[in-house]
């Protein structure tokens, strides 16, 4: 249990997928203009990464790396298989949001299908394999990583909402101030490195 807690805290705060590994930057910068849409995107990423961690872990352990199936020699297919699994899960999330929450679906726009190419989702699946996590530890890593993404994107959205009302010089308006803010957040999250 202690090991799972360390994995969760480590992946959420210490090794934050956006602010220390720099994965998933596109939706992080693109959807973080309003807290509501950022929370929606974060929720969708939590669902996709958690389910993808479980499904890819099962597929890897029982099919790709199983010695009974071609001597476990299908490991080289892991990236392709993981991308297909992630694409199917994102399609499911997209259909659900379109039917159940049309306003959030419209607000997320093009960034919702971009979860498929969000390298954070694939990065978690590959990290689980690389660190040889069990299926449970992989799911905990997925939950921790996705919660870390949710925390980062919601914090960024809150900061960006406040920045709108500030008097910023012309040369820093728009993307430059957002990138400066993201870098300061990364430095702040670096302070969590002493936790583990």
mmCIF file with all atom_site columns, C-alpha atoms in Angstrom:
data_model
loop_
_atom_site.group_PDB
_atom_site.id
_atom_site.type_symbol
_atom_site.label_atom_id
_atom_site.label_alt_id
_atom_site.label_comp_id
_atom_site.label_asym_id
_atom_site.label_entity_id
_atom_site.label_seq_id
_atom_site.pdbx_PDB_ins_code
_atom_site.Cartn_x
_atom_site.Cartn_y
_atom_site.Cartn_z
_atom_site.occupancy
_atom_site.B_iso_or_equiv
_atom_site.pdbx_formal_charge
_atom_site.auth_seq_id
_atom_site.auth_comp_id
_atom_site.auth_asym_id
_atom_site.auth_atom_id
_atom_site.pdbx_PDB_model_num
ATOM 1   C CA . UNK A 1 1   ? 0.000   0.000   0.000   1.00 0.00 ? 1   UNK A CA 1
ATOM 2   C CA . UNK A 1 2   ? 2.861   2.343   0.865   1.00 0.00 ? 2   UNK A CA 1
ATOM 3   C CA . UNK A 1 3   ? 4.466   1.711   -2.534  1.00 0.00 ? 3   UNK A CA 1
ATOM 4   C CA . UNK A 1 4   ? 1.205   2.563   -4.326  1.00 0.00 ? 4   UNK A CA 1
ATOM 5   C CA . UNK A 1 5   ? 0.895   5.809   -2.355  1.00 0.00 ? 5   UNK A CA 1
ATOM 6   C CA . UNK A 1 6   ? 4.462   6.753   -3.288  1.00 0.00 ? 6   UNK A CA 1
ATOM 7   C CA . UNK A 1 7   ? 3.722   6.021   -6.957  1.00 0.00 ? 7   UNK A CA 1
ATOM 8   C CA . UNK A 1 8   ? 0.549   8.149   -6.859  1.00 0.00 ? 8   UNK A CA 1
ATOM 9   C CA . UNK A 1 9   ? 2.144   11.148  -5.132  1.00 0.00 ? 9   UNK A CA 1
ATOM 10  C CA . UNK A 1 10  ? 5.283   10.860  -7.224  1.00 0.00 ? 10  UNK A CA 1
ATOM 11  C CA . UNK A 1 11  ? 3.417   10.841  -10.521 1.00 0.00 ? 11  UNK A CA 1
ATOM 12  C CA . UNK A 1 12  ? 0.974   13.601  -9.520  1.00 0.00 ? 12  UNK A CA 1
ATOM 13  C CA . UNK A 1 13  ? 3.303   16.133  -7.929  1.00 0.00 ? 13  UNK A CA 1
ATOM 14  C CA . UNK A 1 14  ? 6.981   15.231  -8.094  1.00 0.00 ? 14  UNK A CA 1
ATOM 15  C CA . UNK A 1 15  ? 7.077   14.007  -11.708 1.00 0.00 ? 15  UNK A CA 1
ATOM 16  C CA . UNK A 1 16  ? 4.119   16.004  -12.981 1.00 0.00 ? 16  UNK A CA 1
ATOM 17  C CA . UNK A 1 17  ? 3.509   14.963  -16.555 1.00 0.00 ? 17  UNK A CA 1
ATOM 18  C CA . UNK A 1 18  ? 3.131   18.533  -17.830 1.00 0.00 ? 18  UNK A CA 1
ATOM 19  C CA . UNK A 1 19  ? 5.415   20.579  -15.621 1.00 0.00 ? 19  UNK A CA 1
ATOM 20  C CA . UNK A 1 20  ? 8.392   18.258  -15.204 1.00 0.00 ? 20  UNK A CA 1
ATOM 21  C CA . UNK A 1 21  ? 8.156   15.788  -18.092 1.00 0.00 ? 21  UNK A CA 1
ATOM 22  C CA . UNK A 1 22  ? 6.694   18.323  -20.554 1.00 0.00 ? 22  UNK A CA 1
ATOM 23  C CA . UNK A 1 23  ? 4.197   15.853  -22.021 1.00 0.00 ? 23  UNK A CA 1
ATOM 24  C CA . UNK A 1 24  ? 0.708   16.987  -22.980 1.00 0.00 ? 24  UNK A CA 1
ATOM 25  C CA . UNK A 1 25  ? 1.670   20.614  -23.545 1.00 0.00 ? 25  UNK A CA 1
ATOM 26  C CA . UNK A 1 26  ? -0.750  21.148  -26.470 1.00 0.00 ? 26  UNK A CA 1
ATOM 27  C CA . UNK A 1 27  ? -4.002  20.672  -24.502 1.00 0.00 ? 27  UNK A CA 1
ATOM 28  C CA . UNK A 1 28  ? -2.375  22.244  -21.441 1.00 0.00 ? 28  UNK A CA 1
ATOM 29  C CA . UNK A 1 29  ? -1.787  25.519  -23.262 1.00 0.00 ? 29  UNK A CA 1
ATOM 30  C CA . UNK A 1 30  ? -4.783  25.318  -25.605 1.00 0.00 ? 30  UNK A CA 1
ATOM 31  C CA . UNK A 1 31  ? -7.620  24.508  -23.203 1.00 0.00 ? 31  UNK A CA 1
ATOM 32  C CA . UNK A 1 32  ? -6.449  26.410  -20.130 1.00 0.00 ? 32  UNK A CA 1
ATOM 33  C CA . UNK A 1 33  ? -8.218  29.677  -20.925 1.00 0.00 ? 33  UNK A CA 1
ATOM 34  C CA . UNK A 1 34  ? -11.218 29.012  -18.653 1.00 0.00 ? 34  UNK A CA 1
ATOM 35  C CA . UNK A 1 35  ? -11.393 26.911  -15.500 1.00 0.00 ? 35  UNK A CA 1
ATOM 36  C CA . UNK A 1 36  ? -14.603 25.127  -16.571 1.00 0.00 ? 36  UNK A CA 1
ATOM 37  C CA . UNK A 1 37  ? -13.197 23.856  -19.866 1.00 0.00 ? 37  UNK A CA 1
ATOM 38  C CA . UNK A 1 38  ? -9.848  23.052  -18.240 1.00 0.00 ? 38  UNK A CA 1
ATOM 39  C CA . UNK A 1 39  ? -11.606 20.968  -15.582 1.00 0.00 ? 39  UNK A CA 1
ATOM 40  C CA . UNK A 1 40  ? -13.605 19.200  -18.296 1.00 0.00 ? 40  UNK A CA 1
ATOM 41  C CA . UNK A 1 41  ? -10.470 18.407  -20.269 1.00 0.00 ? 41  UNK A CA 1
ATOM 42  C CA . UNK A 1 42  ? -8.734  17.271  -17.094 1.00 0.00 ? 42  UNK A CA 1
ATOM 43  C CA . UNK A 1 43  ? -11.661 14.993  -16.265 1.00 0.00 ? 43  UNK A CA 1
ATOM 44  C CA . UNK A 1 44  ? -11.573 13.489  -19.754 1.00 0.00 ? 44  UNK A CA 1
ATOM 45  C CA . UNK A 1 45  ? -7.818  12.929  -19.471 1.00 0.00 ? 45  UNK A CA 1
ATOM 46  C CA . UNK A 1 46  ? -8.260  11.320  -16.028 1.00 0.00 ? 46  UNK A CA 1
ATOM 47  C CA . UNK A 1 47  ? -10.765 8.876   -17.498 1.00 0.00 ? 47  UNK A CA 1
ATOM 48  C CA . UNK A 1 48  ? -8.706  8.090   -20.602 1.00 0.00 ? 48  UNK A CA 1
ATOM 49  C CA . UNK A 1 49  ? -5.363  7.678   -18.816 1.00 0.00 ? 49  UNK A CA 1
ATOM 50  C CA . UNK A 1 50  ? -6.847  5.544   -16.024 1.00 0.00 ? 50  UNK A CA 1
ATOM 51  C CA . UNK A 1 51  ? -8.686  3.184   -18.358 1.00 0.00 ? 51  UNK A CA 1
ATOM 52  C CA . UNK A 1 52  ? -5.774  3.163   -20.840 1.00 0.00 ? 52  UNK A CA 1
ATOM 53  C CA . UNK A 1 53  ? -3.355  2.222   -18.045 1.00 0.00 ? 53  UNK A CA 1
ATOM 54  C CA . UNK A 1 54  ? -5.508  -0.753  -17.128 1.00 0.00 ? 54  UNK A CA 1
ATOM 55  C CA . UNK A 1 55  ? -6.260  -1.937  -20.658 1.00 0.00 ? 55  UNK A CA 1
ATOM 56  C CA . UNK A 1 56  ? -2.705  -1.515  -21.949 1.00 0.00 ? 56  UNK A CA 1
ATOM 57  C CA . UNK A 1 57  ? -1.339  -3.240  -18.847 1.00 0.00 ? 57  UNK A CA 1
ATOM 58  C CA . UNK A 1 58  ? -3.616  -6.231  -19.393 1.00 0.00 ? 58  UNK A CA 1
ATOM 59  C CA . UNK A 1 59  ? -2.828  -6.396  -23.120 1.00 0.00 ? 59  UNK A CA 1
ATOM 60  C CA . UNK A 1 60  ? 0.902   -6.122  -22.495 1.00 0.00 ? 60  UNK A CA 1
ATOM 61  C CA . UNK A 1 61  ? 1.020   -8.727  -19.731 1.00 0.00 ? 61  UNK A CA 1
ATOM 62  C CA . UNK A 1 62  ? -1.344  -11.319 -21.176 1.00 0.00 ? 62  UNK A CA 1
ATOM 63  C CA . UNK A 1 63  ? -0.778  -10.908 -24.926 1.00 0.00 ? 63  UNK A CA 1
ATOM 64  C CA . UNK A 1 64  ? 2.315   -8.967  -25.960 1.00 0.00 ? 64  UNK A CA 1
ATOM 65  C CA . UNK A 1 65  ? 4.769   -10.163 -23.292 1.00 0.00 ? 65  UNK A CA 1
ATOM 66  C CA . UNK A 1 66  ? 3.147   -13.547 -22.657 1.00 0.00 ? 66  UNK A CA 1
ATOM 67  C CA . UNK A 1 67  ? 5.728   -16.304 -23.243 1.00 0.00 ? 67  UNK A CA 1
ATOM 68  C CA . UNK A 1 68  ? 2.942   -18.677 -24.290 1.00 0.00 ? 68  UNK A CA 1
ATOM 69  C CA . UNK A 1 69  ? 2.156   -16.471 -27.317 1.00 0.00 ? 69  UNK A CA 1
ATOM 70  C CA . UNK A 1 70  ? 5.099   -16.629 -29.729 1.00 0.00 ? 70  UNK A CA 1
ATOM 71  C CA . UNK A 1 71  ? 7.516   -16.737 -26.802 1.00 0.00 ? 71  UNK A CA 1
ATOM 72  C CA . UNK A 1 72  ? 6.596   -13.192 -25.737 1.00 0.00 ? 72  UNK A CA 1
ATOM 73  C CA . UNK A 1 73  ? 8.052   -11.775 -28.931 1.00 0.00 ? 73  UNK A CA 1
ATOM 74  C CA . UNK A 1 74  ? 5.170   -9.397  -29.672 1.00 0.00 ? 74  UNK A CA 1
ATOM 75  C CA . UNK A 1 75  ? 6.570   -6.712  -27.365 1.00 0.00 ? 75  UNK A CA 1
ATOM 76  C CA . UNK A 1 76  ? 7.734   -4.682  -30.374 1.00 0.00 ? 76  UNK A CA 1
ATOM 77  C CA . UNK A 1 77  ? 4.051   -4.007  -31.183 1.00 0.00 ? 77  UNK A CA 1
ATOM 78  C CA . UNK A 1 78  ? 3.407   -2.218  -27.884 1.00 0.00 ? 78  UNK A CA 1
ATOM 79  C CA . UNK A 1 79  ? 3.455   1.349   -29.234 1.00 0.00 ? 79  UNK A CA 1
ATOM 80  C CA . UNK A 1 80  ? 1.054   0.586   -32.096 1.00 0.00 ? 80  UNK A CA 1
ATOM 81  C CA . UNK A 1 81  ? -1.301  -1.396  -29.861 1.00 0.00 ? 81  UNK A CA 1
ATOM 82  C CA . UNK A 1 82  ? -1.242  1.277   -27.157 1.00 0.00 ? 82  UNK A CA 1
ATOM 83  C CA . UNK A 1 83  ? -2.061  4.009   -29.687 1.00 0.00 ? 83  UNK A CA 1
ATOM 84  C CA . UNK A 1 84  ? -5.015  1.990   -30.992 1.00 0.00 ? 84  UNK A CA 1
ATOM 85  C CA . UNK A 1 85  ? -6.344  1.408   -27.471 1.00 0.00 ? 85  UNK A CA 1
ATOM 86  C CA . UNK A 1 86  ? -6.012  5.110   -26.630 1.00 0.00 ? 86  UNK A CA 1
ATOM 87  C CA . UNK A 1 87  ? -7.739  6.136   -29.865 1.00 0.00 ? 87  UNK A CA 1
ATOM 88  C CA . UNK A 1 88  ? -10.683 3.835   -29.107 1.00 0.00 ? 88  UNK A CA 1
ATOM 89  C CA . UNK A 1 89  ? -11.009 5.193   -25.563 1.00 0.00 ? 89  UNK A CA 1
ATOM 90  C CA . UNK A 1 90  ? -10.917 8.800   -26.759 1.00 0.00 ? 90  UNK A CA 1
ATOM 91  C CA . UNK A 1 91  ? -13.596 8.010   -29.343 1.00 0.00 ? 91  UNK A CA 1
ATOM 92  C CA . UNK A 1 92  ? -15.747 6.594   -26.527 1.00 0.00 ? 92  UNK A CA 1
ATOM 93  C CA . UNK A 1 93  ? -15.208 9.734   -24.391 1.00 0.00 ? 93  UNK A CA 1
ATOM 94  C CA . UNK A 1 94  ? -16.022 11.948  -27.371 1.00 0.00 ? 94  UNK A CA 1
ATOM 95  C CA . UNK A 1 95  ? -19.299 10.113  -28.072 1.00 0.00 ? 95  UNK A CA 1
ATOM 96  C CA . UNK A 1 96  ? -20.240 10.246  -24.378 1.00 0.00 ? 96  UNK A CA 1
ATOM 97  C CA . UNK A 1 97  ? -19.563 13.985  -24.048 1.00 0.00 ? 97  UNK A CA 1
ATOM 98  C CA . UNK A 1 98  ? -21.380 14.757  -27.291 1.00 0.00 ? 98  UNK A CA 1
ATOM 99  C CA . UNK A 1 99  ? -24.477 12.976  -25.995 1.00 0.00 ? 99  UNK A CA 1
ATOM 100 C CA . UNK A 1 100 ? -24.344 13.757  -22.252 1.00 0.00 ? 100 UNK A CA 1
ATOM 101 C CA . UNK A 1 101 ? -22.596 17.157  -22.057 1.00 0.00 ? 101 UNK A CA 1
ATOM 102 C CA . UNK A 1 102 ? -22.910 18.975  -25.395 1.00 0.00 ? 102 UNK A CA 1
ATOM 103 C CA . UNK A 1 103 ? -21.781 22.332  -23.984 1.00 0.00 ? 103 UNK A CA 1
ATOM 104 C CA . UNK A 1 104 ? -18.520 20.836  -22.700 1.00 0.00 ? 104 UNK A CA 1
ATOM 105 C CA . UNK A 1 105 ? -18.119 18.977  -25.996 1.00 0.00 ? 105 UNK A CA 1
ATOM 106 C CA . UNK A 1 106 ? -18.421 22.272  -27.892 1.00 0.00 ? 106 UNK A CA 1
ATOM 107 C CA . UNK A 1 107 ? -16.110 24.089  -25.471 1.00 0.00 ? 107 UNK A CA 1
ATOM 108 C CA . UNK A 1 108 ? -13.357 21.494  -25.817 1.00 0.00 ? 108 UNK A CA 1
ATOM 109 C CA . UNK A 1 109 ? -13.675 21.566  -29.597 1.00 0.00 ? 109 UNK A CA 1
ATOM 110 C CA . UNK A 1 110 ? -10.662 20.264  -31.461 1.00 0.00 ? 110 UNK A CA 1
ATOM 111 C CA . UNK A 1 111 ? -8.729  19.565  -28.261 1.00 0.00 ? 111 UNK A CA 1
ATOM 112 C CA . UNK A 1 112 ? -10.910 16.572  -27.365 1.00 0.00 ? 112 UNK A CA 1
ATOM 113 C CA . UNK A 1 113 ? -9.759  14.445  -30.325 1.00 0.00 ? 113 UNK A CA 1
ATOM 114 C CA . UNK A 1 114 ? -6.239  15.656  -29.561 1.00 0.00 ? 114 UNK A CA 1
ATOM 115 C CA . UNK A 1 115 ? -6.282  13.483  -26.434 1.00 0.00 ? 115 UNK A CA 1
ATOM 116 C CA . UNK A 1 116 ? -5.588  10.649  -28.872 1.00 0.00 ? 116 UNK A CA 1
ATOM 117 C CA . UNK A 1 117 ? -2.289  12.248  -29.797 1.00 0.00 ? 117 UNK A CA 1
ATOM 118 C CA . UNK A 1 118 ? -1.657  13.582  -26.294 1.00 0.00 ? 118 UNK A CA 1
ATOM 119 C CA . UNK A 1 119 ? 1.758   12.153  -25.607 1.00 0.00 ? 119 UNK A CA 1
ATOM 120 C CA . UNK A 1 120 ? 0.988   12.139  -21.873 1.00 0.00 ? 120 UNK A CA 1
ATOM 121 C CA . UNK A 1 121 ? -1.494  9.287   -22.356 1.00 0.00 ? 121 UNK A CA 1
ATOM 122 C CA . UNK A 1 122 ? 0.937   7.188   -24.380 1.00 0.00 ? 122 UNK A CA 1
ATOM 123 C CA . UNK A 1 123 ? 3.763   8.223   -22.065 1.00 0.00 ? 123 UNK A CA 1
ATOM 124 C CA . UNK A 1 124 ? 1.964   6.749   -19.045 1.00 0.00 ? 124 UNK A CA 1
ATOM 125 C CA . UNK A 1 125 ? 1.353   3.439   -20.818 1.00 0.00 ? 125 UNK A CA 1
ATOM 126 C CA . UNK A 1 126 ? 4.991   3.217   -21.897 1.00 0.00 ? 126 UNK A CA 1
ATOM 127 C CA . UNK A 1 127 ? 6.246   4.267   -18.448 1.00 0.00 ? 127 UNK A CA 1
ATOM 128 C CA . UNK A 1 128 ? 4.195   1.492   -16.853 1.00 0.00 ? 128 UNK A CA 1
ATOM 129 C CA . UNK A 1 129 ? 5.901   -1.033  -19.142 1.00 0.00 ? 129 UNK A CA 1
ATOM 130 C CA . UNK A 1 130 ? 9.353   0.504   -18.748 1.00 0.00 ? 130 UNK A CA 1
ATOM 131 C CA . UNK A 1 131 ? 9.193   0.521   -14.946 1.00 0.00 ? 131 UNK A CA 1
ATOM 132 C CA . UNK A 1 132 ? 7.687   -2.994  -14.990 1.00 0.00 ? 132 UNK A CA 1
ATOM 133 C CA . UNK A 1 133 ? 4.699   -2.001  -12.880 1.00 0.00 ? 133 UNK A CA 1
ATOM 134 C CA . UNK A 1 134 ? 2.049   -4.564  -12.088 1.00 0.00 ? 134 UNK A CA 1
ATOM 135 C CA . UNK A 1 135 ? -1.408  -3.877  -13.487 1.00 0.00 ? 135 UNK A CA 1
ATOM 136 C CA . UNK A 1 136 ? -2.548  -2.334  -10.174 1.00 0.00 ? 136 UNK A CA 1
ATOM 137 C CA . UNK A 1 137 ? 0.597   -0.211  -9.847  1.00 0.00 ? 137 UNK A CA 1
ATOM 138 C CA . UNK A 1 138 ? 0.172   0.887   -13.483 1.00 0.00 ? 138 UNK A CA 1
ATOM 139 C CA . UNK A 1 139 ? -3.400  1.981   -12.832 1.00 0.00 ? 139 UNK A CA 1
ATOM 140 C CA . UNK A 1 140 ? -2.297  3.885   -9.716  1.00 0.00 ? 140 UNK A CA 1
ATOM 141 C CA . UNK A 1 141 ? 0.442   5.542   -11.782 1.00 0.00 ? 141 UNK A CA 1
ATOM 142 C CA . UNK A 1 142 ? -2.171  6.422   -14.407 1.00 0.00 ? 142 UNK A CA 1
ATOM 143 C CA . UNK A 1 143 ? -4.511  7.916   -11.828 1.00 0.00 ? 143 UNK A CA 1
ATOM 144 C CA . UNK A 1 144 ? -1.696  9.888   -10.198 1.00 0.00 ? 144 UNK A CA 1
ATOM 145 C CA . UNK A 1 145 ? -0.399  11.172  -13.524 1.00 0.00 ? 145 UNK A CA 1
ATOM 146 C CA . UNK A 1 146 ? -3.834  12.199  -14.750 1.00 0.00 ? 146 UNK A CA 1
ATOM 147 C CA . UNK A 1 147 ? -4.668  13.904  -11.463 1.00 0.00 ? 147 UNK A CA 1
ATOM 148 C CA . UNK A 1 148 ? -1.366  15.770  -11.781 1.00 0.00 ? 148 UNK A CA 1
ATOM 149 C CA . UNK A 1 149 ? -2.420  16.856  -15.284 1.00 0.00 ? 149 UNK A CA 1
ATOM 150 C CA . UNK A 1 150 ? -5.808  17.959  -13.904 1.00 0.00 ? 150 UNK A CA 1
ATOM 151 C CA . UNK A 1 151 ? -4.162  19.968  -11.121 1.00 0.00 ? 151 UNK A CA 1
ATOM 152 C CA . UNK A 1 152 ? -1.745  21.645  -13.530 1.00 0.00 ? 152 UNK A CA 1
ATOM 153 C CA . UNK A 1 153 ? -4.343  22.557  -16.160 1.00 0.00 ? 153 UNK A CA 1
ATOM 154 C CA . UNK A 1 154 ? -6.862  23.904  -13.633 1.00 0.00 ? 154 UNK A CA 1
ATOM 155 C CA . UNK A 1 155 ? -4.180  25.970  -11.874 1.00 0.00 ? 155 UNK A CA 1
ATOM 156 C CA . UNK A 1 156 ? -3.031  27.342  -15.225 1.00 0.00 ? 156 UNK A CA 1
ATOM 157 C CA . UNK A 1 157 ? -6.609  28.192  -16.201 1.00 0.00 ? 157 UNK A CA 1
ATOM 158 C CA . UNK A 1 158 ? -7.176  30.019  -12.916 1.00 0.00 ? 158 UNK A CA 1
ATOM 159 C CA . UNK A 1 159 ? -3.998  32.006  -13.367 1.00 0.00 ? 159 UNK A CA 1
ATOM 160 C CA . UNK A 1 160 ? -4.850  32.822  -16.991 1.00 0.00 ? 160 UNK A CA 1
ATOM 161 C CA . UNK A 1 161 ? -8.296  34.086  -15.952 1.00 0.00 ? 161 UNK A CA 1
ATOM 162 C CA . UNK A 1 162 ? -6.640  36.446  -13.461 1.00 0.00 ? 162 UNK A CA 1
ATOM 163 C CA . UNK A 1 163 ? -3.994  37.556  -15.980 1.00 0.00 ? 163 UNK A CA 1
ATOM 164 C CA . UNK A 1 164 ? -6.704  38.820  -18.345 1.00 0.00 ? 164 UNK A CA 1
ATOM 165 C CA . UNK A 1 165 ? -7.474  41.695  -15.987 1.00 0.00 ? 165 UNK A CA 1
ATOM 166 C CA . UNK A 1 166 ? -3.847  42.723  -15.458 1.00 0.00 ? 166 UNK A CA 1
ATOM 167 C CA . UNK A 1 167 ? -2.032  45.460  -17.297 1.00 0.00 ? 167 UNK A CA 1
ATOM 168 C CA . UNK A 1 168 ? 0.618   43.569  -19.257 1.00 0.00 ? 168 UNK A CA 1
ATOM 169 C CA . UNK A 1 169 ? 2.992   45.235  -21.675 1.00 0.00 ? 169 UNK A CA 1
ATOM 170 C CA . UNK A 1 170 ? 2.284   44.659  -25.360 1.00 0.00 ? 170 UNK A CA 1
ATOM 171 C CA . UNK A 1 171 ? 5.317   42.452  -25.940 1.00 0.00 ? 171 UNK A CA 1
ATOM 172 C CA . UNK A 1 172 ? 4.258   39.970  -23.239 1.00 0.00 ? 172 UNK A CA 1
ATOM 173 C CA . UNK A 1 173 ? 0.543   39.673  -24.065 1.00 0.00 ? 173 UNK A CA 1
ATOM 174 C CA . UNK A 1 174 ? -0.801  36.332  -25.240 1.00 0.00 ? 174 UNK A CA 1
ATOM 175 C CA . UNK A 1 175 ? 1.512   33.368  -25.613 1.00 0.00 ? 175 UNK A CA 1
ATOM 176 C CA . UNK A 1 176 ? 4.658   34.892  -24.025 1.00 0.00 ? 176 UNK A CA 1
ATOM 177 C CA . UNK A 1 177 ? 3.000   35.515  -20.653 1.00 0.00 ? 177 UNK A CA 1
ATOM 178 C CA . UNK A 1 178 ? 1.383   32.057  -20.766 1.00 0.00 ? 178 UNK A CA 1
ATOM 179 C CA . UNK A 1 179 ? 4.771   30.411  -21.344 1.00 0.00 ? 179 UNK A CA 1
ATOM 180 C CA . UNK A 1 180 ? 6.354   32.487  -18.572 1.00 0.00 ? 180 UNK A CA 1
ATOM 181 C CA . UNK A 1 181 ? 3.523   31.434  -16.260 1.00 0.00 ? 181 UNK A CA 1
ATOM 182 C CA . UNK A 1 182 ? 3.985   27.775  -17.201 1.00 0.00 ? 182 UNK A CA 1
ATOM 183 C CA . UNK A 1 183 ? 7.712   28.012  -16.517 1.00 0.00 ? 183 UNK A CA 1
ATOM 184 C CA . UNK A 1 184 ? 7.093   29.581  -13.101 1.00 0.00 ? 184 UNK A CA 1
ATOM 185 C CA . UNK A 1 185 ? 4.606   26.809  -12.324 1.00 0.00 ? 185 UNK A CA 1
ATOM 186 C CA . UNK A 1 186 ? 7.227   24.225  -13.323 1.00 0.00 ? 186 UNK A CA 1
ATOM 187 C CA . UNK A 1 187 ? 9.703   25.840  -10.952 1.00 0.00 ? 187 UNK A CA 1
ATOM 188 C CA . UNK A 1 188 ? 7.091   25.804  -8.176  1.00 0.00 ? 188 UNK A CA 1
ATOM 189 C CA . UNK A 1 189 ? 6.343   22.109  -8.760  1.00 0.00 ? 189 UNK A CA 1
ATOM 190 C CA . UNK A 1 190 ? 10.081  21.424  -8.611  1.00 0.00 ? 190 UNK A CA 1
ATOM 191 C CA . UNK A 1 191 ? 9.729   22.173  -4.906  1.00 0.00 ? 191 UNK A CA 1
ATOM 192 C CA . UNK A 1 192 ? 7.811   18.884  -4.512  1.00 0.00 ? 192 UNK A CA 1
ATOM 193 C CA . UNK A 1 193 ? 10.920  16.913  -5.481  1.00 0.00 ? 193 UNK A CA 1
ATOM 194 C CA . UNK A 1 194 ? 11.872  16.481  -1.817  1.00 0.00 ? 194 UNK A CA 1
ATOM 195 C CA . UNK A 1 195 ? 8.649   14.613  -1.017  1.00 0.00 ? 195 UNK A CA 1
ATOM 196 C CA . UNK A 1 196 ? 9.909   11.270  -2.252  1.00 0.00 ? 196 UNK A CA 1
#
